[in-house]
Amino acid sequence: MILLTPELHAALRANAERTVRDPRSDPVPVARFFSPVGAATWLATELYDDGDTLFGLVDLGFGCPELG
């Protein structure tokens, strides 16, 4: 199943490239993934070169979100 449209893919890659050039940059989330049967939410900000690894804010619903 393909979850990212070409536009989202391009925006996530652009954020990743911008972060490599300027590590102090603070990219905005581009995509939100969530579980309809639970409290988990993923806010994706970057897509790595391998085309398979996303980076962003993850909240599994336990009250302690983390970057990863």
N, CA, C and O of each residue as an XYZ file, in Angstrom:
272
protein
N       0.830     -1.168      0.000
C       0.000      0.000      0.000
C       0.885      1.246      0.000
O       1.828      1.335      0.786
N       0.595      2.181     -0.852
C       1.352      3.430     -0.942
C       0.651      4.484     -0.093
O      -0.513      4.806     -0.335
N       1.359      5.024      0.905
C       0.777      6.008      1.810
C       1.129      7.444      1.452
O       0.447      8.374      1.882
N       2.185      7.636      0.669
C       2.633      8.985      0.330
C       2.394      9.290     -1.142
O       2.804      8.534     -2.023
N       1.730     10.401     -1.390
C       1.575     10.872     -2.763
C       2.922     11.440     -3.232
O       3.785     11.727     -2.402
N       3.112     11.603     -4.521
C       4.371     12.208     -4.994
C       4.629     13.594     -4.395
O       5.778     13.957     -4.144
N       3.573     14.361     -4.168
C       3.725     15.698     -3.590
C       4.223     15.619     -2.149
O       5.114     16.373     -1.758
N       3.646     14.699     -1.349
C       4.093     14.521      0.030
C       5.534     14.003      0.075
O       6.340     14.442      0.895
N       5.836     13.074     -0.811
C       7.193     12.523     -0.895
C       8.193     13.647     -1.169
O       9.235     13.718     -0.519
N       7.889     14.508     -2.109
C       8.789     15.620     -2.461
C       8.932     16.601     -1.294
O      10.035     17.081     -1.030
N       7.850     16.901     -0.600
C       7.903     17.840      0.524
C       8.714     17.262      1.684
O       9.485     17.983      2.316
N       8.549     15.980      1.969
C       9.311     15.338      3.038
C      10.802     15.280      2.699
O      11.642     15.506      3.569
N      11.133     14.982      1.449
C      12.541     14.956      1.022
C      13.151     16.359      1.092
O      14.303     16.517      1.496
N      12.373     17.383      0.697
C      12.872     18.761      0.751
C      13.180     19.160      2.193
O      14.184     19.825      2.449
N      12.328     18.763      3.135
C      12.593     19.043      4.551
C      13.878     18.358      5.006
O      14.675     18.958      5.727
N      14.085     17.115      4.597
C      15.291     16.379      4.984
C      16.544     17.051      4.425
O      17.544     17.176      5.132
N      16.500     17.479      3.175
C      17.652     18.141      2.563
C      17.933     19.478      3.231
O      19.091     19.850      3.419
N      16.869     20.207      3.592
C      17.025     21.486      4.283
C      17.666     21.278      5.654
O      18.487     22.091      6.080
N      17.304     20.210      6.345
C      17.864     19.920      7.661
C      19.338     19.532      7.555
O      20.125     19.855      8.445
N      19.718     18.846      6.483
C      21.136     18.500      6.283
C      21.956     19.761      6.068
O      23.055     19.885      6.608
N      21.431     20.701      5.279
C      22.153     21.951      5.004
C      22.234     22.836      6.249
O      23.269     23.448      6.513
N      21.125     22.902      7.022
C      21.074     23.753      8.208
C      20.479     22.950      9.365
O      19.258     22.889      9.505
N      21.322     22.334     10.193
C      20.823     21.491     11.284
C      19.958     22.238     12.301
O      19.228     21.609     13.067
N      20.031     23.559     12.315
C      19.208     24.330     13.241
C      17.796     24.567     12.724
O      16.962     25.119     13.442
N      17.517     24.159     11.491
C      16.184     24.375     10.928
C      15.147     23.565     11.694
O      15.468     22.538     12.292
N      13.926     24.025     11.674
C      12.835     23.370     12.392
C      11.708     23.101     11.398
O      10.794     23.916     11.270
N      11.759     21.962     10.690
C      10.766     21.693      9.655
C       9.377     21.448     10.238
O       9.228     20.886     11.323
N       8.377     21.880      9.500
C       6.997     21.670      9.927
C       6.531     20.277      9.492
O       7.009     19.753      8.485
N       5.614     19.680     10.233
C       5.089     18.371      9.826
C       4.401     18.458      8.472
O       3.713     19.432      8.169
N       4.600     17.424      7.665
C       4.023     17.377      6.322
C       2.873     16.379      6.258
O       1.906     16.588      5.525
N       2.976     15.295      7.023
C       1.947     14.253      6.996
C       1.649     13.789      8.420
O       2.522     13.779      9.288
N       0.399     13.407      8.632
C      -0.013     12.884      9.934
C      -0.557     11.480      9.729
O      -1.444     11.251      8.907
N      -0.007     10.551     10.490
C      -0.489      9.176     10.467
C      -1.048      8.868     11.851
O      -0.499      9.312     12.860
N      -2.126      8.118     11.898
C      -2.721      7.809     13.192
C      -3.386      6.440     13.133
O      -3.659      5.896     12.064
N      -3.629      5.917     14.303
C      -4.315      4.636     14.425
C      -5.771      4.910     14.793
O      -6.029      5.508     15.837
N      -6.724      4.492     13.972
C      -8.123      4.786     14.268
C      -8.652      4.020     15.485
O      -9.716      4.358     16.003
N      -7.937      3.005     15.947
C      -8.413      2.227     17.095
C      -7.580      2.483     18.350
O      -7.760      1.803     19.361
N      -6.688      3.439     18.294
C      -5.830      3.720     19.445
C      -5.491      5.191     19.518
O      -6.048      6.008     18.784
N      -4.570      5.524     20.412
C      -4.206      6.922     20.623
C      -2.907      7.317     19.927
O      -2.455      8.451     20.084
N      -2.301      6.419     19.168
C      -1.006      6.700     18.549
C      -1.130      7.682     17.382
O      -2.042      7.581     16.563
N      -0.186      8.641     17.324
C      -0.134      9.634     16.254
C       1.321      9.869     15.860
O       2.197      9.992     16.716
N       1.562      9.928     14.559
C       2.892     10.204     14.016
C       2.791     11.459     13.160
O       1.958     11.524     12.256
N       3.631     12.461     13.435
C       3.718     13.666     12.613
C       5.048     13.608     11.871
O       6.101     13.852     12.459
N       5.001     13.291     10.596
C       6.216     13.107      9.794
C       6.706     14.450      9.264
O       5.945     15.227      8.688
N       8.006     14.703      9.475
C       8.610     15.938      8.978
C       9.631     15.703      7.879
O       9.842     16.573      7.034
N      10.278     14.518      7.879
C      11.349     14.257      6.925
C      11.302     12.818      6.420
O      10.830     11.917      7.113
N      11.797     12.622      5.210
C      11.953     11.296      4.616
C      13.411     11.145      4.226
O      13.939     11.946      3.455
N      14.067     10.111      4.760
C      15.483      9.895      4.494
C      15.734      9.389      3.082
O      14.800      9.019      2.370
N      17.010      9.375      2.680
C      17.420      8.992      1.327
C      16.952      7.611      0.910
O      16.699      7.373     -0.271
N      16.832      6.691      1.870
C      16.431      5.332      1.505
C      14.982      5.251      1.021
O      14.559      4.221      0.495
N      14.221      6.337      1.200
C      12.840      6.371      0.731
C      11.882      5.554      1.577
O      10.723      5.371      1.205
N      12.364      5.054      2.732
C      11.549      4.179      3.554
C      11.517      4.595      5.022
O      10.707      4.073      5.789
N      12.383      5.525      5.426
C      12.488      5.910      6.827
C      11.997      7.332      7.017
O      12.532      8.270      6.425
N      10.970      7.488      7.851
C      10.430      8.800      8.177
C      10.982      9.267      9.518
O      11.322      8.451     10.375
N      11.069     10.574      9.695
C      11.474     11.171     10.955
C      10.413     12.179     11.340
O       9.861     12.868     10.483
N      10.128     12.266     12.629
C       9.157     13.242     13.089
C       8.823     13.043     14.553
O       9.578     12.414     15.294
N       7.690     13.581     14.964
C       7.214     13.495     16.335
C       6.259     12.317     16.452
O       5.341     12.165     15.646
N       6.484     11.488     17.463
C       5.662     10.302     17.683
C       5.036     10.390     19.068
O       5.730     10.607     20.062
N       3.725     10.220     19.122
C       3.021     10.166     20.404
C       2.201      8.880     20.423
O       1.207      8.759     19.707
N       2.618      7.932     21.237
C       1.926      6.645     21.301
C       0.744      6.670     22.256
O       0.101      5.644     22.482
N       0.455      7.839     22.818
C      -0.708      7.981     23.672
C      -0.431      7.797     25.149
O      -1.363      7.711     25.948
N       0.856      7.736     25.528
C       1.214      7.553     26.929
C       1.567      8.874     27.621
O       1.963      8.878     28.787
N       1.424      9.984     26.911
C       1.712     11.273     27.487
C       3.170     11.701     27.431
O       3.556     12.656     28.105
N       3.992     11.011     26.637
C       5.397     11.398     26.516
C       5.826     11.291     25.051
O       6.471     10.315     24.669
N       5.471     12.294     24.220
C       5.876     12.257     22.813
C       7.391     12.343     22.675
O       8.078     12.870     23.550
N       7.898     11.820     21.567
C       9.343     11.843     21.331
C       9.638     12.019     19.858
O       8.804     11.717     19.005
N      10.837     12.513     19.564
C      11.299     12.638     18.192
C      11.958     11.327     17.781
O      12.669     10.694     18.562
N      11.709     10.948     16.571
C      12.339      9.720     16.097
C      11.794      9.267     14.775
O      12.229      8.243     14.247
